[in-house]
Amino acid sequence: MRNEIRRKHYSRNTEQAYVYWVRQYIFFHQKQHPKELNKEHIEQFLTHLAANKQTSGTTQTQALNALVFLYKQVLKLEVGDLNYLRNVRRFKNIPTVLGKDEVVQLFRKMEGVTKLMAGLLYGAGLRVE
């Protein structure tokens, strides 16, 4: 698998991630060779990641990509359509923002340079992290 990844000039991080996910997949299925496994086994593994390991949608997609690469590029096997597994719902983090009244109250408690800097940051729409 590593040879095929390198032949396609994938990054080292991708190589490490793909090898990791293929190993996890094999161990999940009691060290059976992937040639003996099929689409249903991939579904079981990804369901396990989502339900039992609570992995993010991005992580599940990465694991799926690793397995698709294994089957299509390395083993030269067709496992069927797995695109429906890519539609994992991702939740966006909603930023915490102050309301207009809260901002006014905050500025009323500031003075001098602090108020000036805060006003510039707020007016320019910059984030403080």
Tab-separated table of N, CA and C in Angstrom:
chain	number	residue	atom	x	y	z
A	1	MET	N	0.828	-1.187	0.000
A	1	MET	CA	0.000	0.000	0.000
A	1	MET	C	0.873	1.252	0.000
A	2	ARG	N	1.910	1.245	0.833
A	2	ARG	CA	2.804	2.411	0.888
A	2	ARG	C	3.420	2.694	-0.480
A	3	ASN	N	3.807	1.649	-1.182
A	3	ASN	CA	4.416	1.840	-2.505
A	3	ASN	C	3.445	2.519	-3.467
A	4	GLU	N	2.203	2.106	-3.439
A	4	GLU	CA	1.200	2.692	-4.333
A	4	GLU	C	0.930	4.150	-3.964
A	5	ILE	N	0.877	4.439	-2.683
A	5	ILE	CA	0.667	5.821	-2.229
A	5	ILE	C	1.826	6.699	-2.691
A	6	ARG	N	3.037	6.201	-2.527
A	6	ARG	CA	4.222	6.976	-2.930
A	6	ARG	C	4.296	7.121	-4.443
A	7	ARG	N	3.891	6.085	-5.162
A	7	ARG	CA	3.900	6.156	-6.622
A	7	ARG	C	2.965	7.255	-7.118
A	8	LYS	N	1.892	7.480	-6.380
A	8	LYS	CA	0.926	8.512	-6.758
A	8	LYS	C	1.275	9.876	-6.157
A	9	HIS	N	2.400	9.947	-5.457
A	9	HIS	CA	2.909	11.198	-4.873
A	9	HIS	C	1.959	11.817	-3.853
A	10	TYR	N	1.324	10.973	-3.053
A	10	TYR	CA	0.503	11.489	-1.963
A	10	TYR	C	1.440	11.964	-0.851
A	11	SER	N	0.965	12.826	0.016
A	11	SER	CA	1.801	13.360	1.097
A	11	SER	C	2.077	12.286	2.147
A	12	ARG	N	3.099	12.534	2.949
A	12	ARG	CA	3.444	11.602	4.037
A	12	ARG	C	2.289	11.498	5.037
A	13	ASN	N	1.645	12.622	5.300
A	13	ASN	CA	0.512	12.599	6.238
A	13	ASN	C	-0.621	11.727	5.719
A	14	THR	N	-0.884	11.811	4.433
A	14	THR	CA	-1.921	10.973	3.830
A	14	THR	C	-1.518	9.511	3.929
A	15	GLU	N	-0.261	9.237	3.650
A	15	GLU	CA	0.241	7.859	3.745
A	15	GLU	C	0.045	7.316	5.154
A	16	GLN	N	0.457	8.078	6.147
A	16	GLN	CA	0.324	7.625	7.534
A	16	GLN	C	-1.143	7.413	7.906
A	17	ALA	N	-1.987	8.339	7.493
A	17	ALA	CA	-3.411	8.227	7.818
A	17	ALA	C	-4.036	7.008	7.144
A	18	TYR	N	-3.754	6.806	5.861
A	18	TYR	CA	-4.333	5.676	5.135
A	18	TYR	C	-3.873	4.344	5.722
A	19	VAL	N	-2.595	4.236	6.029
A	19	VAL	CA	-2.076	2.993	6.618
A	19	VAL	C	-2.734	2.756	7.978
A	20	TYR	N	-2.875	3.807	8.754
A	20	TYR	CA	-3.527	3.691	10.058
A	20	TYR	C	-4.953	3.161	9.908
A	21	TRP	N	-5.731	3.752	8.991
A	21	TRP	CA	-7.131	3.347	8.852
A	21	TRP	C	-7.274	1.944	8.292
A	22	VAL	N	-6.391	1.548	7.405
A	22	VAL	CA	-6.449	0.178	6.882
A	22	VAL	C	-6.133	-0.814	7.996
A	23	ARG	N	-5.162	-0.501	8.831
A	23	ARG	CA	-4.847	-1.377	9.974
A	23	ARG	C	-6.041	-1.486	10.919
A	24	GLN	N	-6.659	-0.347	11.218
A	24	GLN	CA	-7.826	-0.359	12.101
A	24	GLN	C	-8.943	-1.223	11.516
A	25	TYR	N	-9.150	-1.111	10.227
A	25	TYR	CA	-10.165	-1.886	9.513
A	25	TYR	C	-9.872	-3.381	9.622
A	26	ILE	N	-8.624	-3.755	9.410
A	26	ILE	CA	-8.231	-5.169	9.479
A	26	ILE	C	-8.396	-5.698	10.901
A	27	PHE	N	-7.955	-4.928	11.897
A	27	PHE	CA	-8.099	-5.364	13.287
A	27	PHE	C	-9.568	-5.445	13.698
A	28	PHE	N	-10.380	-4.518	13.215
A	28	PHE	CA	-11.809	-4.536	13.527
A	28	PHE	C	-12.452	-5.831	13.042
A	29	HIS	N	-11.974	-6.344	11.919
A	29	HIS	CA	-12.522	-7.582	11.355
A	29	HIS	C	-11.633	-8.787	11.671
A	30	GLN	N	-11.092	-8.808	12.876
A	30	GLN	CA	-10.310	-9.932	13.408
A	30	GLN	C	-9.192	-10.389	12.467
A	31	LYS	N	-8.473	-9.422	11.925
A	31	LYS	CA	-7.292	-9.652	11.092
A	31	LYS	C	-7.570	-10.448	9.817
A	32	GLN	N	-8.802	-10.366	9.323
A	32	GLN	CA	-9.104	-10.984	8.030
A	32	GLN	C	-8.456	-10.151	6.931
A	33	HIS	N	-8.018	-10.818	5.873
A	33	HIS	CA	-7.437	-10.091	4.749
A	33	HIS	C	-8.548	-9.304	4.052
A	34	PRO	N	-8.267	-8.061	3.670
A	34	PRO	CA	-9.297	-7.251	3.006
A	34	PRO	C	-9.898	-7.890	1.755
A	35	LYS	N	-9.166	-8.780	1.081
A	35	LYS	CA	-9.723	-9.464	-0.093
A	35	LYS	C	-10.923	-10.325	0.283
A	36	GLU	N	-10.958	-10.768	1.544
A	36	GLU	CA	-12.052	-11.608	2.015
A	36	GLU	C	-13.255	-10.779	2.484
A	37	LEU	N	-13.080	-9.476	2.537
A	37	LEU	CA	-14.127	-8.586	3.032
A	37	LEU	C	-14.793	-7.864	1.869
A	38	ASN	N	-15.947	-7.263	2.138
A	38	ASN	CA	-16.687	-6.606	1.060
A	38	ASN	C	-17.308	-5.289	1.534
A	39	LYS	N	-18.200	-4.777	0.724
A	39	LYS	CA	-18.856	-3.495	0.987
A	39	LYS	C	-19.535	-3.468	2.359
A	40	GLU	N	-20.186	-4.551	2.730
A	40	GLU	CA	-20.882	-4.608	4.015
A	40	GLU	C	-19.903	-4.471	5.178
A	41	HIS	N	-18.710	-5.028	5.012
A	41	HIS	CA	-17.695	-4.923	6.060
A	41	HIS	C	-17.207	-3.481	6.206
A	42	ILE	N	-17.103	-2.788	5.091
A	42	ILE	CA	-16.719	-1.370	5.129
A	42	ILE	C	-17.800	-0.580	5.862
A	43	GLU	N	-19.055	-0.847	5.540
A	43	GLU	CA	-20.172	-0.168	6.204
A	43	GLU	C	-20.159	-0.429	7.708
A	44	GLN	N	-19.909	-1.687	8.093
A	44	GLN	CA	-19.856	-2.035	9.516
A	44	GLN	C	-18.756	-1.251	10.229
A	45	PHE	N	-17.595	-1.170	9.589
A	45	PHE	CA	-16.467	-0.463	10.189
A	45	PHE	C	-16.782	1.021	10.357
A	46	LEU	N	-17.319	1.638	9.325
A	46	LEU	CA	-17.632	3.066	9.401
A	46	LEU	C	-18.751	3.344	10.405
A	47	THR	N	-19.709	2.437	10.496
A	47	THR	CA	-20.766	2.571	11.498
A	47	THR	C	-20.175	2.478	12.897
A	48	HIS	N	-19.231	1.566	13.072
A	48	HIS	CA	-18.533	1.429	14.355
A	48	HIS	C	-17.818	2.729	14.719
A	49	LEU	N	-17.143	3.338	13.745
A	49	LEU	CA	-16.444	4.598	14.013
A	49	LEU	C	-17.416	5.684	14.454
A	50	ALA	N	-18.558	5.750	13.783
A	50	ALA	CA	-19.536	6.797	14.088
A	50	ALA	C	-20.252	6.537	15.410
A	51	ALA	N	-20.713	5.312	15.601
A	51	ALA	CA	-21.556	5.002	16.755
A	51	ALA	C	-20.770	4.741	18.037
A	52	ASN	N	-19.695	3.988	17.940
A	52	ASN	CA	-18.965	3.581	19.141
A	52	ASN	C	-17.769	4.470	19.463
A	53	LYS	N	-17.145	4.998	18.443
A	53	LYS	CA	-15.951	5.828	18.657
A	53	LYS	C	-16.262	7.317	18.587
A	54	GLN	N	-17.470	7.662	18.177
A	54	GLN	CA	-17.904	9.050	18.030
A	54	GLN	C	-16.901	9.899	17.239
A	55	THR	N	-16.399	9.359	16.141
A	55	THR	CA	-15.464	10.111	15.310
A	55	THR	C	-16.228	11.152	14.493
A	56	SER	N	-15.532	12.203	14.136
A	56	SER	CA	-16.157	13.284	13.362
A	56	SER	C	-16.438	12.821	11.939
A	57	GLY	N	-17.269	13.572	11.252
A	57	GLY	CA	-17.582	13.268	9.856
A	57	GLY	C	-16.346	13.303	8.980
A	58	THR	N	-15.458	14.241	9.245
A	58	THR	CA	-14.221	14.354	8.468
A	58	THR	C	-13.351	13.117	8.664
A	59	THR	N	-13.265	12.646	9.890
A	59	THR	CA	-12.463	11.453	10.187
A	59	THR	C	-13.062	10.226	9.513
A	60	GLN	N	-14.375	10.112	9.535
A	60	GLN	CA	-15.032	8.985	8.874
A	60	GLN	C	-14.778	9.016	7.368
A	61	THR	N	-14.812	10.204	6.791
A	61	THR	CA	-14.543	10.342	5.357
A	61	THR	C	-13.105	9.960	5.044
A	62	GLN	N	-12.180	10.335	5.916
A	62	GLN	CA	-10.781	9.972	5.710
A	62	GLN	C	-10.614	8.449	5.753
A	63	ALA	N	-11.263	7.801	6.704
A	63	ALA	CA	-11.200	6.339	6.795
A	63	ALA	C	-11.792	5.705	5.538
A	64	LEU	N	-12.916	6.225	5.074
A	64	LEU	CA	-13.535	5.718	3.845
A	64	LEU	C	-12.598	5.892	2.656
A	65	ASN	N	-11.976	7.057	2.528
A	65	ASN	CA	-11.041	7.293	1.425
A	65	ASN	C	-9.877	6.312	1.462
A	66	ALA	N	-9.389	6.011	2.651
A	66	ALA	CA	-8.295	5.051	2.791
A	66	ALA	C	-8.725	3.670	2.302
A	67	LEU	N	-9.934	3.264	2.658
A	67	LEU	CA	-10.418	1.941	2.256
A	67	LEU	C	-10.721	1.878	0.766
A	68	VAL	N	-11.265	2.949	0.214
A	68	VAL	CA	-11.508	2.997	-1.234
A	68	VAL	C	-10.177	2.907	-1.971
A	69	PHE	N	-9.167	3.613	-1.486
A	69	PHE	CA	-7.836	3.553	-2.093
A	69	PHE	C	-7.291	2.123	-2.027
A	70	LEU	N	-7.419	1.497	-0.874
A	70	LEU	CA	-6.944	0.123	-0.704
A	70	LEU	C	-7.580	-0.809	-1.726
A	71	TYR	N	-8.896	-0.763	-1.817
A	71	TYR	CA	-9.586	-1.697	-2.706
A	71	TYR	C	-9.366	-1.383	-4.184
A	72	LYS	N	-9.475	-0.119	-4.560
A	72	LYS	CA	-9.381	0.231	-5.984
A	72	LYS	C	-7.949	0.274	-6.497
A	73	GLN	N	-7.052	0.897	-5.751
A	73	GLN	CA	-5.702	1.132	-6.250
A	73	GLN	C	-4.720	0.017	-5.910
A	74	VAL	N	-4.864	-0.565	-4.732
A	74	VAL	CA	-3.895	-1.575	-4.290
A	74	VAL	C	-4.356	-2.979	-4.652
A	75	LEU	N	-5.552	-3.341	-4.248
A	75	LEU	CA	-6.051	-4.697	-4.484
A	75	LEU	C	-6.722	-4.858	-5.847
A	76	LYS	N	-6.999	-3.737	-6.509
A	76	LYS	CA	-7.651	-3.737	-7.831
A	76	LYS	C	-8.987	-4.477	-7.784
A	77	LEU	N	-9.743	-4.223	-6.725
A	77	LEU	CA	-11.060	-4.830	-6.548
A	77	LEU	C	-12.122	-3.737	-6.545
A	78	GLU	N	-13.274	-4.054	-7.072
A	78	GLU	CA	-14.393	-3.113	-7.060
A	78	GLU	C	-15.294	-3.474	-5.886
A	79	VAL	N	-15.582	-2.506	-5.036
A	79	VAL	CA	-16.428	-2.778	-3.870
A	79	VAL	C	-17.831	-2.211	-4.024
A	80	GLY	N	-18.103	-1.601	-5.147
A	80	GLY	CA	-19.426	-1.028	-5.370
A	80	GLY	C	-19.461	0.446	-5.004
A	81	ASP	N	-20.629	1.018	-5.133
A	81	ASP	CA	-20.802	2.445	-4.878
A	81	ASP	C	-20.829	2.721	-3.379
A	82	LEU	N	-19.899	3.542	-2.929
A	82	LEU	CA	-19.836	3.916	-1.520
A	82	LEU	C	-20.047	5.417	-1.327
A	83	ASN	N	-20.441	6.107	-2.388
A	83	ASN	CA	-20.588	7.563	-2.307
A	83	ASN	C	-21.621	7.997	-1.273
A	84	TYR	N	-22.636	7.180	-1.059
A	84	TYR	CA	-23.654	7.547	-0.077
A	84	TYR	C	-23.070	7.617	1.332
A	85	LEU	N	-21.935	6.956	1.557
A	85	LEU	CA	-21.286	7.005	2.865
A	85	LEU	C	-20.511	8.305	3.065
A	86	ARG	N	-20.293	9.043	1.990
A	86	ARG	CA	-19.547	10.305	2.089
A	86	ARG	C	-20.417	11.441	2.613
A	87	ASN	N	-21.699	11.264	2.612
A	87	ASN	CA	-22.604	12.335	3.018
A	87	ASN	C	-22.808	12.369	4.525
A	88	VAL	N	-21.704	12.281	5.241
A	88	VAL	CA	-21.771	12.333	6.690
A	88	VAL	C	-22.072	13.771	7.089
A	89	ARG	N	-23.018	13.930	7.952
A	89	ARG	CA	-23.406	15.279	8.369
A	89	ARG	C	-22.317	15.878	9.252
A	90	ARG	N	-21.892	17.068	8.892
A	90	ARG	CA	-20.878	17.778	9.662
A	90	ARG	C	-21.539	18.968	10.345
A	91	PHE	N	-21.247	19.115	11.602
A	91	PHE	CA	-21.804	20.230	12.349
A	91	PHE	C	-20.805	21.369	12.353
A	92	LYS	N	-21.295	22.543	12.021
A	92	LYS	CA	-20.437	23.717	12.044
A	92	LYS	C	-20.483	24.322	13.441
A	93	ASN	N	-19.314	24.741	13.898
A	93	ASN	CA	-19.260	25.432	15.176
A	93	ASN	C	-19.772	26.851	14.987
A	94	ILE	N	-20.740	27.204	15.777
A	94	ILE	CA	-21.294	28.547	15.695
A	94	ILE	C	-20.490	29.430	16.642
A	95	PRO	N	-19.932	30.512	16.119
A	95	PRO	CA	-19.105	31.361	16.978
A	95	PRO	C	-19.944	32.074	18.038
A	96	THR	N	-19.313	32.342	19.160
A	96	THR	CA	-19.966	33.087	20.216
A	96	THR	C	-19.811	34.572	19.910
A	97	VAL	N	-20.916	35.260	19.827
A	97	VAL	CA	-20.876	36.692	19.529
A	97	VAL	C	-21.677	37.448	20.576
A	98	LEU	N	-21.264	38.668	20.810
A	98	LEU	CA	-21.984	39.521	21.745
A	98	LEU	C	-23.088	40.252	21.001
A	99	GLY	N	-24.188	40.472	21.695
A	99	GLY	CA	-25.267	41.266	21.121
A	99	GLY	C	-24.899	42.745	21.151
A	100	LYS	N	-25.656	43.563	20.443
A	100	LYS	CA	-25.370	45.000	20.353
A	100	LYS	C	-25.376	45.650	21.738
A	101	ASP	N	-26.361	45.305	22.561
A	101	ASP	CA	-26.442	45.878	23.912
A	101	ASP	C	-25.253	45.462	24.772
A	102	GLU	N	-24.815	44.216	24.627
A	102	GLU	CA	-23.666	43.739	25.399
A	102	GLU	C	-22.393	44.488	25.002
A	103	VAL	N	-22.243	44.760	23.712
A	103	VAL	CA	-21.074	45.497	23.231
A	103	VAL	C	-21.085	46.914	23.798
A	104	VAL	N	-22.236	47.555	23.781
A	104	VAL	CA	-22.360	48.919	24.322
A	104	VAL	C	-21.987	48.927	25.805
A	105	GLN	N	-22.491	47.969	26.570
A	105	GLN	CA	-22.170	47.883	28.000
A	105	GLN	C	-20.676	47.679	28.214
A	106	LEU	N	-20.077	46.853	27.391
A	106	LEU	CA	-18.650	46.579	27.507
A	106	LEU	C	-17.829	47.838	27.249
A	107	PHE	N	-18.178	48.580	26.198
A	107	PHE	CA	-17.443	49.802	25.869
A	107	PHE	C	-17.618	50.878	26.945
A	108	ARG	N	-18.755	50.913	27.595
A	108	ARG	CA	-18.991	51.906	28.658
A	108	ARG	C	-18.059	51.692	29.844
A	109	LYS	N	-17.613	50.464	30.031
A	109	LYS	CA	-16.744	50.155	31.169
A	109	LYS	C	-15.266	50.336	30.843
A	110	MET	N	-14.959	50.669	29.599
A	110	MET	CA	-13.562	50.847	29.190
A	110	MET	C	-13.207	52.323	29.144
A	111	GLU	N	-11.893	52.560	29.254
A	111	GLU	CA	-11.384	53.931	29.182
A	111	GLU	C	-10.082	53.971	28.398
A	112	GLY	N	-9.756	55.136	27.904
A	112	GLY	CA	-8.449	55.417	27.321
A	112	GLY	C	-8.060	54.519	26.163
A	113	VAL	N	-6.782	54.071	26.215
A	113	VAL	CA	-6.198	53.273	25.137
A	113	VAL	C	-6.945	51.951	24.962
A	114	THR	N	-7.379	51.360	26.062
A	114	THR	CA	-8.112	50.088	25.988
A	114	THR	C	-9.393	50.257	25.173
A	115	LYS	N	-10.117	51.348	25.443
A	115	LYS	CA	-11.359	51.611	24.714
A	115	LYS	C	-11.068	51.883	23.245
A	116	LEU	N	-9.989	52.632	22.981
A	116	LEU	CA	-9.602	52.934	21.607
A	116	LEU	C	-9.268	51.657	20.836
A	117	MET	N	-8.446	50.789	21.440
A	117	MET	CA	-8.055	49.536	20.772
A	117	MET	C	-9.260	48.621	20.558
A	118	ALA	N	-10.095	48.508	21.575
A	118	ALA	CA	-11.287	47.661	21.451
A	118	ALA	C	-12.211	48.198	20.363
A	119	GLY	N	-12.345	49.519	20.302
A	119	GLY	CA	-13.181	50.132	19.270
A	119	GLY	C	-12.650	49.868	17.874
A	120	LEU	N	-11.326	49.955	17.721
A	120	LEU	CA	-10.714	49.665	16.416
A	120	LEU	C	-10.918	48.201	16.022
A	121	LEU	N	-10.690	47.300	16.971
A	121	LEU	CA	-10.883	45.871	16.695
A	121	LEU	C	-12.333	45.580	16.316
A	122	TYR	N	-13.256	46.144	17.087
A	122	TYR	CA	-14.675	45.905	16.835
A	122	TYR	C	-15.106	46.509	15.504
A	123	GLY	N	-14.679	47.736	15.271
A	123	GLY	CA	-15.061	48.436	14.044
A	123	GLY	C	-14.510	47.782	12.789
A	124	ALA	N	-13.317	47.185	12.916
A	124	ALA	CA	-12.694	46.526	11.764
A	124	ALA	C	-13.201	45.095	11.583
A	125	GLY	N	-13.954	44.612	12.563
A	125	GLY	CA	-14.491	43.254	12.459
A	125	GLY	C	-13.467	42.171	12.736
A	126	LEU	N	-12.395	42.527	13.453
A	126	LEU	CA	-11.358	41.541	13.753
A	126	LEU	C	-11.787	40.653	14.907
A	127	ARG	N	-11.252	39.442	14.910
A	127	ARG	CA	-11.564	38.500	15.971
A	127	ARG	C	-10.455	38.499	17.005
A	128	VAL	N	-10.819	38.288	18.243
A	128	VAL	CA	-9.849	38.151	19.319
A	128	VAL	C	-9.844	36.681	19.709
A	129	GLU	N	-8.691	36.044	19.591
A	129	GLU	CA	-8.612	34.618	19.938
A	129	GLU	C	-7.502	34.366	20.902
